[in-house]
């Protein structure tokens, strides 16, 4: 399972600090992630895990700290940032599909508009990705006709269409009905285990963490309190806070 | 006084067609005024939600001034007030005044519609590497336009009726035609009823079209 075979991190967050007004939400969070690595971030709501994820592609602006991609520090404005975002895909809790476009249009939008890929090529690519997430037959419908699980799989295909080096998942299953969680997690697991995708996943799906993660981080009160392999994290967590949290999750 | 009825409405169908060219002027002023208003409104709305403070201020002042003064006053300022520098012909004055005036209202309609679009749409577009401008054009505005259709329709109807103010600066539109026909025939009421029917025809058709557009848009909506 250990895929951390390269020494140089592909993505590196250093000493990220973030306040909402006077309230500190991130108090110096650092994370290095190697190519092909899958990192799962868990933690109670309000622990800062989503905010940290959003700081990585600058959807939130950290007041202090740096993000580096392939060893290059990213500046907050302009081209640097838009280029970084083409390399780092994001999947949102509430899908955020574009309702005025068909499923196919959603998946093609990035490649055609940003990468300037020819239409035909983008369409072929998009159809292949939809096939991959099991929605080949839904290409021409509008998102409003899909179930939550299907929407999230389209959102994953949309992110993949940019051929990103890293995928960020912000609680991708939290807004789903319980019976729809499985199909989304399965797609994510295939990405992690078969495609070797580099992923940072904020989630409470422990079986995804167990079966796909190389590392699990537990965030608490704006810091990474504990970091371990999934086996170690779930069987013998070090901190009392981690134990409490895991207990609560498993009891639900 | 038995059987006395002061009006002769039998002239209504007989004289109805004499107002067609005047109705043409009304439509002409309204259409151009609305088009100018939509362009102005879009620019002002984007200025108002822009990240540049100076643009915000400028847009706010524009909306404050234009919404806070009567359209008739704005029309007079353009037609009479500007004569020291340039003489603006009546028809152009009417179109410009309607454009400026509706621009302020339509700006607020667009701003509301843009801000009603879930911010996640902008974030999803930006996360694909789109610039803010492209995300606005490709993702946010197309959805915002749909939401703006009902209040815009309302504004169009108001503009159509407001175009009657052009009668005060001698644009030969419906209301002026009604007054002229009334004074030359001494049949004011009859002529004004004809004017009313023309307006109702036009606002009726407009309402119907807006309704149809709304229903069509609903089909592909909802995320």
Short mmCIF file of C-alpha atoms in Angstrom, two decimals:
data_model
loop_
_atom_site.label_atom_id
_atom_site.label_comp_id
_atom_site.label_asym_id
_atom_site.label_seq_id
_atom_site.Cartn_x
_atom_site.Cartn_y
_atom_site.Cartn_z
CA UNK A 1 0.00 0.00 0.00
CA UNK A 2 2.86 2.38 0.63
CA UNK A 3 3.09 4.56 -2.45
CA UNK A 4 5.33 7.24 -0.96
CA UNK A 5 8.22 6.06 -3.08
CA UNK A 6 9.29 9.50 -4.23
CA UNK A 7 11.03 11.79 -1.86
CA UNK A 8 10.10 15.15 -3.31
CA UNK A 9 6.59 16.21 -2.38
CA UNK A 10 4.33 17.13 -5.29
CA UNK A 11 2.37 19.48 -3.08
CA UNK A 12 3.53 21.17 0.04
CA UNK A 13 1.67 23.40 2.48
CA UNK A 14 3.82 25.21 5.01
CA UNK A 15 2.70 26.81 8.23
CA UNK A 16 -0.77 27.77 7.00
CA UNK A 17 -2.45 30.26 9.33
CA UNK A 18 -5.96 31.54 8.83
CA UNK A 19 -8.30 33.69 10.85
CA UNK A 20 -11.97 34.40 10.27
CA UNK A 21 -12.05 37.88 11.77
CA UNK A 22 -10.52 37.44 15.23
CA UNK A 23 -11.12 33.72 15.28
CA UNK A 24 -8.10 31.59 14.46
CA UNK A 25 -9.18 28.56 12.41
CA UNK A 26 -5.80 27.29 11.22
CA UNK A 27 -2.82 27.61 13.53
CA UNK A 28 0.18 26.66 11.48
CA UNK A 29 -0.80 23.60 9.46
CA UNK A 30 1.88 21.95 7.32
CA UNK A 31 1.54 19.01 4.98
CA UNK A 32 3.78 17.42 2.39
CA UNK A 33 2.18 15.02 -0.02
CA UNK A 34 4.08 12.72 -2.37
CA UNK A 35 2.98 11.83 -5.87
CA UNK A 36 0.43 9.00 -5.75
CA UNK A 37 -0.17 9.40 -2.06
CA UNK A 38 -3.68 9.37 -0.58
CA UNK A 39 -4.15 11.42 2.57
CA UNK A 40 -7.40 11.39 4.51
CA UNK A 41 -8.15 14.25 6.89
CA UNK A 42 -10.63 13.62 9.68
CA UNK A 43 -11.77 15.82 12.54
CA UNK A 44 -14.82 17.34 14.17
CA UNK A 45 -16.71 20.11 12.42
CA UNK A 46 -15.00 23.39 13.18
CA UNK A 47 -11.58 21.74 13.42
CA UNK A 48 -10.44 23.56 10.28
CA UNK A 49 -10.12 20.55 7.97
CA UNK A 50 -12.28 21.94 5.15
CA UNK A 51 -10.74 25.38 5.47
CA UNK A 52 -7.27 23.85 5.19
CA UNK A 53 -8.29 21.97 2.06
CA UNK A 54 -9.71 25.17 0.55
CA UNK A 55 -6.51 27.04 1.36
CA UNK A 56 -4.56 24.57 -0.79
CA UNK A 57 -6.17 25.82 -4.01
CA UNK A 58 -6.71 29.32 -2.64
CA UNK A 59 -10.51 29.22 -2.44
CA UNK A 60 -9.71 30.58 1.01
CA UNK A 61 -6.82 32.92 1.41
CA UNK A 62 -4.48 32.08 4.25
CA UNK A 63 -3.06 35.12 6.02
CA UNK A 64 0.24 33.35 6.59
CA UNK A 65 1.99 30.36 5.07
CA UNK A 66 2.90 29.09 1.63
CA UNK A 67 1.68 26.53 -0.87
CA UNK A 68 4.24 24.97 -3.20
CA UNK A 69 3.49 22.79 -6.18
CA UNK A 70 6.31 20.67 -7.59
CA UNK A 71 8.75 22.71 -5.59
CA UNK A 72 7.49 26.05 -6.89
CA UNK A 73 5.93 28.54 -4.52
CA UNK A 74 2.52 29.72 -5.68
CA UNK A 75 1.74 33.41 -5.60
CA UNK A 76 -1.75 34.39 -4.60
CA UNK A 77 -2.74 36.34 -7.67
CA UNK A 78 -3.17 35.93 -11.37
CA UNK A 79 -1.74 33.37 -13.72
CA UNK A 80 0.13 31.34 -11.12
CA UNK A 81 -3.08 30.69 -9.31
CA UNK A 82 -5.19 29.78 -12.35
CA UNK A 83 -2.44 27.47 -13.54
CA UNK A 84 -2.22 25.80 -10.14
CA UNK A 85 -5.95 25.21 -10.22
CA UNK A 86 -5.72 23.39 -13.54
CA UNK A 87 -3.33 21.00 -11.79
CA UNK A 88 -5.37 20.57 -8.63
CA UNK A 89 -8.92 19.38 -9.13
CA UNK A 90 -11.59 19.84 -6.49
CA UNK A 91 -14.72 17.91 -5.63
CA UNK A 92 -17.21 19.74 -3.42
CA UNK A 93 -19.62 18.62 -0.75
CA UNK A 94 -22.57 20.06 -2.65
CA UNK A 95 -21.31 18.98 -6.11
CA UNK A 96 -21.63 22.47 -7.60
CA UNK A 97 -22.46 21.12 -11.04
CA UNK A 98 -23.39 23.73 -13.62
CA UNK A 99 -27.19 23.36 -13.89
CA UNK A 100 -27.46 25.15 -17.25
CA UNK A 101 -25.23 22.61 -18.99
CA UNK A 102 -25.71 18.95 -19.76
CA UNK A 103 -23.63 16.37 -17.94
CA UNK A 104 -21.33 16.20 -20.95
CA UNK A 105 -21.14 20.01 -21.06
CA UNK A 106 -20.12 20.08 -17.40
CA UNK A 107 -17.27 17.65 -18.00
CA UNK A 108 -16.10 19.39 -21.20
CA UNK A 109 -16.23 22.93 -19.82
CA UNK A 110 -12.77 22.96 -18.21
CA UNK A 111 -10.83 21.35 -21.07
CA UNK A 112 -12.54 23.46 -23.76
CA UNK A 113 -12.56 26.82 -21.95
CA UNK A 114 -9.33 26.63 -19.99
CA UNK A 115 -7.13 24.10 -21.74
CA UNK A 116 -8.40 25.17 -25.19
CA UNK A 117 -8.80 21.54 -26.18
CA UNK A 118 -10.54 21.05 -29.56
CA UNK A 119 -14.24 20.33 -29.10
CA UNK A 120 -14.22 16.85 -30.64
CA UNK A 121 -11.27 15.72 -28.61
CA UNK A 122 -12.75 17.15 -25.40
CA UNK A 123 -16.04 15.38 -26.09
CA UNK A 124 -14.34 12.02 -26.62
CA UNK A 125 -12.30 12.52 -23.46
CA UNK A 126 -15.40 13.54 -21.48
CA UNK A 127 -17.44 10.56 -22.68
CA UNK A 128 -14.62 8.21 -21.70
CA UNK A 129 -14.49 9.75 -18.21
CA UNK A 130 -18.26 9.46 -17.79
CA UNK A 131 -17.96 5.82 -18.81
CA UNK A 132 -15.26 5.42 -16.18
CA UNK A 133 -17.49 6.74 -13.38
CA UNK A 134 -20.34 4.56 -14.64
CA UNK A 135 -22.46 7.31 -16.20
CA UNK A 136 -21.83 6.82 -19.91
CA UNK A 137 -25.57 6.77 -20.55
CA UNK A 138 -26.20 10.09 -18.76
CA UNK A 139 -24.00 12.30 -20.94
CA UNK A 140 -26.82 14.22 -22.56
CA UNK A 141 -29.14 14.85 -19.62
CA UNK A 142 -29.14 17.86 -17.30
CA UNK A 143 -27.77 17.49 -13.77
CA UNK A 144 -31.19 18.17 -12.22
CA UNK A 145 -32.37 14.74 -13.35
CA UNK A 146 -29.60 12.88 -11.49
CA UNK A 147 -29.44 11.44 -7.99
CA UNK A 148 -26.95 12.87 -5.50
CA UNK A 149 -24.55 9.99 -6.01
CA UNK A 150 -24.69 10.40 -9.77
CA UNK A 151 -24.13 14.14 -9.44
CA UNK A 152 -21.05 13.61 -7.35
CA UNK A 153 -19.67 11.11 -9.84
CA UNK A 154 -20.19 13.67 -12.62
CA UNK A 155 -18.37 16.21 -10.44
CA UNK A 156 -15.46 13.77 -10.12
CA UNK A 157 -15.42 13.28 -13.90
CA UNK A 158 -15.47 17.07 -14.33
CA UNK A 159 -12.43 17.42 -12.08
CA UNK A 160 -10.64 14.53 -13.82
CA UNK A 161 -11.24 16.07 -17.24
CA UNK A 162 -8.51 18.63 -16.56
CA UNK A 163 -6.02 15.77 -16.06
CA UNK A 164 -5.05 17.11 -12.66
CA UNK A 165 -2.03 15.90 -10.73
CA UNK A 166 -3.83 16.16 -7.41
CA UNK A 167 -7.49 15.84 -6.45
CA UNK A 168 -9.00 17.50 -3.41
CA UNK A 169 -12.24 16.11 -1.96
CA UNK A 170 -14.18 18.29 0.46
CA UNK A 171 -16.55 15.96 2.33
CA UNK A 172 -17.71 14.40 -0.95
CA UNK A 173 -20.30 12.10 0.63
CA UNK A 174 -21.67 14.28 3.45
CA UNK A 175 -24.60 15.59 1.43
CA UNK A 176 -25.62 12.17 0.12
CA UNK A 177 -28.36 9.84 1.24
CA UNK A 178 -26.72 6.88 3.01
CA UNK A 179 -27.54 4.38 0.25
CA UNK A 180 -25.77 6.55 -2.35
CA UNK A 181 -22.48 6.87 -0.48
CA UNK A 182 -21.12 3.54 -1.69
CA UNK A 183 -21.10 4.31 -5.41
CA UNK A 184 -19.14 7.54 -4.87
CA UNK A 185 -16.62 6.00 -2.49
CA UNK A 186 -16.12 3.13 -4.93
CA UNK A 187 -15.14 5.58 -7.69
CA UNK A 188 -12.76 7.32 -5.30
CA UNK A 189 -11.23 4.01 -4.25
CA UNK A 190 -10.64 3.01 -7.87
CA UNK A 191 -8.92 6.34 -8.48
CA UNK A 192 -6.67 5.84 -5.48
CA UNK A 193 -5.86 2.16 -5.94
CA UNK A 194 -5.97 1.64 -9.70
CA UNK A 195 -4.98 5.01 -11.14
CA UNK A 196 -2.52 6.03 -8.46
CA UNK A 197 -4.15 9.46 -8.20
CA UNK A 198 -2.72 11.80 -5.60
CA UNK A 199 -5.61 12.68 -3.32
CA UNK A 200 -6.37 14.70 -0.22
CA UNK A 201 -9.75 13.72 1.13
CA UNK A 202 -11.70 15.31 3.95
CA UNK A 203 -14.21 12.63 4.90
CA UNK A 204 -15.78 10.60 7.65
CA UNK A 205 -15.98 7.45 5.54
CA UNK A 206 -13.71 5.25 7.59
CA UNK A 207 -13.79 2.34 5.19
CA UNK A 208 -12.47 4.56 2.45
CA UNK A 209 -9.65 5.61 4.77
CA UNK A 210 -8.94 1.99 5.70
CA UNK A 211 -8.91 0.69 2.15
CA UNK A 212 -7.33 3.54 0.24
CA UNK A 213 -5.42 5.93 2.49
CA UNK A 214 -1.68 5.92 3.04
CA UNK A 215 -1.96 8.38 5.89
CA UNK A 216 -4.74 9.66 8.09
CA UNK A 217 -4.51 13.08 9.72
CA UNK A 218 -6.63 14.03 12.68
CA UNK A 219 -7.25 17.76 12.88
CA UNK A 220 -8.40 19.40 16.06
CA UNK A 221 -8.81 23.08 16.83
CA UNK A 222 -6.79 24.35 13.88
CA UNK A 223 -3.81 22.01 14.08
CA UNK A 224 -2.90 18.50 12.93
CA UNK A 225 -3.01 16.77 16.28
CA UNK A 226 -2.17 13.31 15.10
CA UNK A 227 -0.92 11.60 11.97
CA UNK A 228 -0.68 7.86 11.36
CA UNK A 229 -1.36 5.01 8.98
CA UNK A 230 -5.06 4.12 8.90
CA UNK A 231 -4.47 0.87 10.82
CA UNK A 232 -2.63 2.63 13.58
CA UNK A 233 -5.02 5.58 13.70
CA UNK A 234 -8.12 3.43 14.03
CA UNK A 235 -6.72 0.75 16.35
CA UNK A 236 -4.46 2.64 18.70
CA UNK A 237 -4.74 6.44 18.44
CA UNK A 238 -2.34 8.31 20.67
CA UNK A 239 -4.34 11.27 21.87
CA UNK A 240 -7.39 11.24 24.07
CA UNK A 241 -9.15 13.72 21.68
CA UNK A 242 -8.59 11.36 18.77
CA UNK A 243 -10.00 8.42 20.71
CA UNK A 244 -13.10 10.40 21.68
CA UNK A 245 -13.66 11.54 18.14
CA UNK A 246 -13.24 8.09 16.59
CA UNK A 247 -15.56 6.63 19.18
CA UNK A 248 -18.25 9.15 18.31
CA UNK A 249 -17.87 8.47 14.58
CA UNK A 250 -18.00 4.72 14.99
CA UNK A 251 -21.02 4.89 17.27
CA UNK A 252 -23.00 6.78 14.66
CA UNK B 1 -81.67 64.76 -19.62
CA UNK B 2 -83.02 61.27 -20.19
CA UNK B 3 -80.88 59.12 -22.45
CA UNK B 4 -78.08 61.64 -22.29
CA UNK B 5 -74.69 60.09 -22.87
CA UNK B 6 -71.85 62.54 -23.52
CA UNK B 7 -69.51 60.22 -25.46
CA UNK B 8 -69.71 58.60 -28.84
CA UNK B 9 -67.64 55.46 -28.66
CA UNK B 10 -68.66 54.36 -32.11
CA UNK B 11 -65.70 56.43 -33.34
CA UNK B 12 -63.31 54.11 -31.44
CA UNK B 13 -63.17 51.37 -34.09
CA UNK B 14 -63.40 53.93 -36.89
CA UNK B 15 -60.44 55.99 -35.75
CA UNK B 16 -58.41 53.16 -34.23
CA UNK B 17 -56.03 52.72 -37.16
CA UNK B 18 -55.06 56.40 -37.16
CA UNK B 19 -52.92 55.68 -34.08
CA UNK B 20 -50.80 52.95 -35.66
CA UNK B 21 -47.82 55.15 -36.54
CA UNK B 22 -47.91 56.73 -33.07
CA UNK B 23 -47.88 53.24 -31.55
CA UNK B 24 -44.86 52.58 -33.76
CA UNK B 25 -43.06 55.50 -32.10
CA UNK B 26 -43.99 54.18 -28.67
CA UNK B 27 -42.59 50.76 -29.53
CA UNK B 28 -39.48 52.29 -31.06
CA UNK B 29 -38.65 54.43 -28.00
CA UNK B 30 -39.38 51.57 -25.64
CA UNK B 31 -37.33 48.98 -27.51
CA UNK B 32 -34.26 51.17 -27.92
CA UNK B 33 -34.63 52.50 -24.36
CA UNK B 34 -34.79 48.97 -22.96
CA UNK B 35 -31.81 47.82 -25.01
CA UNK B 36 -29.77 50.77 -23.78
CA UNK B 37 -31.06 50.05 -20.28
CA UNK B 38 -29.96 46.40 -20.42
CA UNK B 39 -26.44 47.30 -21.54
CA UNK B 40 -26.16 50.10 -18.97
CA UNK B 41 -27.68 47.85 -16.32
CA UNK B 42 -25.21 45.03 -16.95
CA UNK B 43 -22.22 47.37 -16.80
CA UNK B 44 -23.46 49.08 -13.64
CA UNK B 45 -24.31 45.74 -11.98
CA UNK B 46 -20.84 44.36 -12.69
CA UNK B 47 -19.32 47.59 -11.39
CA UNK B 48 -21.38 47.30 -8.25
CA UNK B 49 -20.20 43.75 -7.46
CA UNK B 50 -16.63 44.39 -8.65
CA UNK B 51 -13.77 44.09 -6.21
CA UNK B 52 -12.66 47.64 -7.05
CA UNK B 53 -13.96 50.05 -4.44
CA UNK B 54 -14.01 53.04 -6.80
CA UNK B 55 -16.25 51.19 -9.27
CA UNK B 56 -18.62 50.17 -6.46
CA UNK B 57 -18.95 53.78 -5.37
CA UNK B 58 -19.53 55.02 -8.90
CA UNK B 59 -22.25 52.43 -9.49
CA UNK B 60 -23.92 53.24 -6.17
CA UNK B 61 -23.97 56.95 -6.91
CA UNK B 62 -25.44 56.31 -10.36
CA UNK B 63 -28.22 54.17 -8.93
CA UNK B 64 -28.87 56.63 -6.10
CA UNK B 65 -29.15 59.64 -8.41
CA UNK B 66 -31.19 58.00 -11.17
CA UNK B 67 -33.63 56.16 -8.93
CA UNK B 68 -33.98 59.19 -6.69
CA UNK B 69 -35.13 61.62 -9.35
CA UNK B 70 -38.20 61.52 -11.62
CA UNK B 71 -37.84 60.21 -15.16
CA UNK B 72 -39.61 63.32 -16.42
CA UNK B 73 -36.93 65.49 -14.83
CA UNK B 74 -34.19 63.38 -16.43
CA UNK B 75 -35.91 63.74 -19.77
CA UNK B 76 -36.07 67.55 -19.39
CA UNK B 77 -32.43 67.74 -18.34
CA UNK B 78 -31.42 65.94 -21.53
CA UNK B 79 -33.82 67.76 -23.84
CA UNK B 80 -33.83 71.30 -22.40
CA UNK B 81 -30.89 71.29 -20.00
CA UNK B 82 -28.25 70.26 -22.50
CA UNK B 83 -29.08 72.87 -25.11
CA UNK B 84 -26.20 75.09 -23.96
CA UNK B 85 -23.80 72.44 -25.24
CA UNK B 86 -25.73 70.30 -27.68
CA UNK B 87 -29.25 70.08 -28.99
CA UNK B 88 -30.55 66.56 -28.52
CA UNK B 89 -33.53 65.85 -30.81
CA UNK B 90 -36.78 64.78 -29.08
CA UNK B 91 -36.69 61.15 -30.17
CA UNK B 92 -33.06 60.70 -29.13
CA UNK B 93 -33.72 62.47 -25.83
CA UNK B 94 -36.53 60.05 -25.08
CA UNK B 95 -34.41 56.99 -25.89
CA UNK B 96 -31.45 58.25 -23.86
CA UNK B 97 -33.59 59.16 -20.86
CA UNK B 98 -35.35 55.78 -20.89
CA UNK B 99 -31.99 54.02 -21.26
CA UNK B 100 -30.36 55.86 -18.37
CA UNK B 101 -33.41 55.50 -16.17
CA UNK B 102 -34.00 51.81 -16.82
CA UNK B 103 -30.26 51.18 -16.57
CA UNK B 104 -30.40 51.97 -12.87
CA UNK B 105 -33.36 49.66 -12.19
CA UNK B 106 -32.04 46.87 -14.41
CA UNK B 107 -28.64 47.13 -12.70
CA UNK B 108 -30.33 46.30 -9.40
CA UNK B 109 -32.24 43.43 -11.04
CA UNK B 110 -29.01 41.97 -12.45
CA UNK B 111 -27.09 42.50 -9.23
CA UNK B 112 -29.78 40.68 -7.26
CA UNK B 113 -29.88 37.84 -9.78
CA UNK B 114 -26.08 37.46 -9.86
CA UNK B 115 -25.86 37.44 -6.08
CA UNK B 116 -28.66 34.88 -5.84
CA UNK B 117 -26.51 32.34 -7.70
CA UNK B 118 -24.91 29.98 -5.20
CA UNK B 119 -21.29 30.99 -4.64
CA UNK B 120 -20.32 27.35 -5.13
CA UNK B 121 -20.85 27.90 -8.87
CA UNK B 122 -18.13 30.53 -8.96
CA UNK B 123 -15.87 28.33 -6.82
CA UNK B 124 -16.38 25.28 -9.04
CA UNK B 125 -15.57 27.35 -12.12
CA UNK B 126 -12.50 28.90 -10.50
CA UNK B 127 -11.32 25.48 -9.31
CA UNK B 128 -11.16 24.44 -12.97
CA UNK B 129 -8.69 27.26 -13.52
CA UNK B 130 -11.09 29.78 -15.05
CA UNK B 131 -10.45 33.47 -14.54
CA UNK B 132 -13.08 35.42 -12.63
CA UNK B 133 -14.26 37.05 -15.84
CA UNK B 134 -14.64 33.78 -17.71
CA UNK B 135 -16.39 32.15 -14.75
CA UNK B 136 -18.78 35.06 -14.65
CA UNK B 137 -19.48 34.89 -18.40
CA UNK B 138 -19.71 31.13 -18.79
CA UNK B 139 -21.19 30.02 -15.49
CA UNK B 140 -22.76 32.75 -13.36
CA UNK B 141 -24.31 35.17 -15.87
CA UNK B 142 -26.23 32.56 -17.94
CA UNK B 143 -27.91 31.37 -14.75
CA UNK B 144 -28.42 34.90 -13.45
CA UNK B 145 -30.11 35.99 -16.70
CA UNK B 146 -32.71 33.28 -16.28
CA UNK B 147 -33.52 34.46 -12.78
CA UNK B 148 -33.68 38.04 -13.99
CA UNK B 149 -36.39 37.29 -16.58
CA UNK B 150 -39.48 37.83 -14.38
CA UNK B 151 -38.38 41.17 -12.86
CA UNK B 152 -37.00 42.27 -16.24
CA UNK B 153 -40.37 41.59 -17.85
CA UNK B 154 -41.96 43.76 -15.24
CA UNK B 155 -39.46 46.52 -15.97
CA UNK B 156 -40.19 46.29 -19.72
CA UNK B 157 -43.87 46.90 -19.08
CA UNK B 158 -43.08 49.88 -16.87
CA UNK B 159 -40.76 51.25 -19.57
CA UNK B 160 -43.45 50.87 -22.22
CA UNK B 161 -45.84 52.98 -20.16
CA UNK B 162 -43.12 55.46 -19.15
CA UNK B 163 -42.43 56.13 -22.82
CA UNK B 164 -45.61 58.25 -22.76
CA UNK B 165 -43.59 60.95 -21.00
CA UNK B 166 -41.98 61.61 -24.38
CA UNK B 167 -45.26 63.30 -25.34
CA UNK B 168 -44.11 66.28 -23.25
CA UNK B 169 -41.21 66.96 -25.61
CA UNK B 170 -43.22 66.56 -28.81
CA UNK B 171 -42.35 62.99 -29.77
CA UNK B 172 -45.38 61.92 -31.83
CA UNK B 173 -46.05 58.80 -29.77
CA UNK B 174 -49.38 57.41 -28.57
CA UNK B 175 -50.29 59.81 -25.81
CA UNK B 176 -49.41 62.91 -27.78
CA UNK B 177 -51.44 61.60 -30.71
CA UNK B 178 -54.39 61.07 -28.38
CA UNK B 179 -54.22 64.62 -27.07
CA UNK B 180 -53.91 66.06 -30.56
CA UNK B 181 -56.80 64.03 -31.92
CA UNK B 182 -58.84 64.92 -28.85
CA UNK B 183 -58.32 68.63 -29.16
CA UNK B 184 -59.00 68.74 -32.90
CA UNK B 185 -62.21 66.68 -32.67
CA UNK B 186 -63.38 67.70 -29.17
CA UNK B 187 -63.68 63.97 -28.48
CA UNK B 188 -61.02 63.70 -25.79
CA UNK B 189 -62.48 60.73 -23.99
CA UNK B 190 -62.99 58.71 -27.15
CA UNK B 191 -59.46 59.35 -28.36
CA UNK B 192 -57.92 58.63 -24.97
CA UNK B 193 -59.82 55.33 -24.83
CA UNK B 194 -58.26 54.44 -28.16
CA UNK B 195 -54.85 55.24 -26.67
CA UNK B 196 -55.65 53.04 -23.66
CA UNK B 197 -56.60 50.13 -25.91
CA UNK B 198 -53.35 50.47 -27.86
CA UNK B 199 -51.34 50.41 -24.63
CA UNK B 200 -53.28 47.40 -23.36
CA UNK B 201 -52.66 45.55 -26.61
CA UNK B 202 -48.95 46.14 -26.36
CA UNK B 203 -48.58 45.39 -22.64
CA UNK B 204 -50.83 42.35 -23.12
CA UNK B 205 -48.65 40.90 -25.86
CA UNK B 206 -45.53 41.70 -23.84
CA UNK B 207 -46.94 39.97 -20.73
CA UNK B 208 -47.80 36.93 -22.78
CA UNK B 209 -44.33 36.71 -24.31
CA UNK B 210 -42.65 37.10 -20.92
CA UNK B 211 -44.87 34.41 -19.48
CA UNK B 212 -43.96 32.05 -22.32
CA UNK B 213 -40.25 32.71 -21.88
CA UNK B 214 -40.51 32.08 -18.12
CA UNK B 215 -42.24 28.75 -18.66
CA UNK B 216 -39.68 27.69 -21.25
CA UNK B 217 -36.77 28.54 -18.93
CA UNK B 218 -38.25 26.62 -16.01
CA UNK B 219 -37.91 23.35 -17.93
CA UNK B 220 -34.11 23.27 -17.98
CA UNK B 221 -33.62 24.84 -14.56
CA UNK B 222 -32.81 23.57 -11.09
CA UNK B 223 -29.58 21.95 -10.07
#
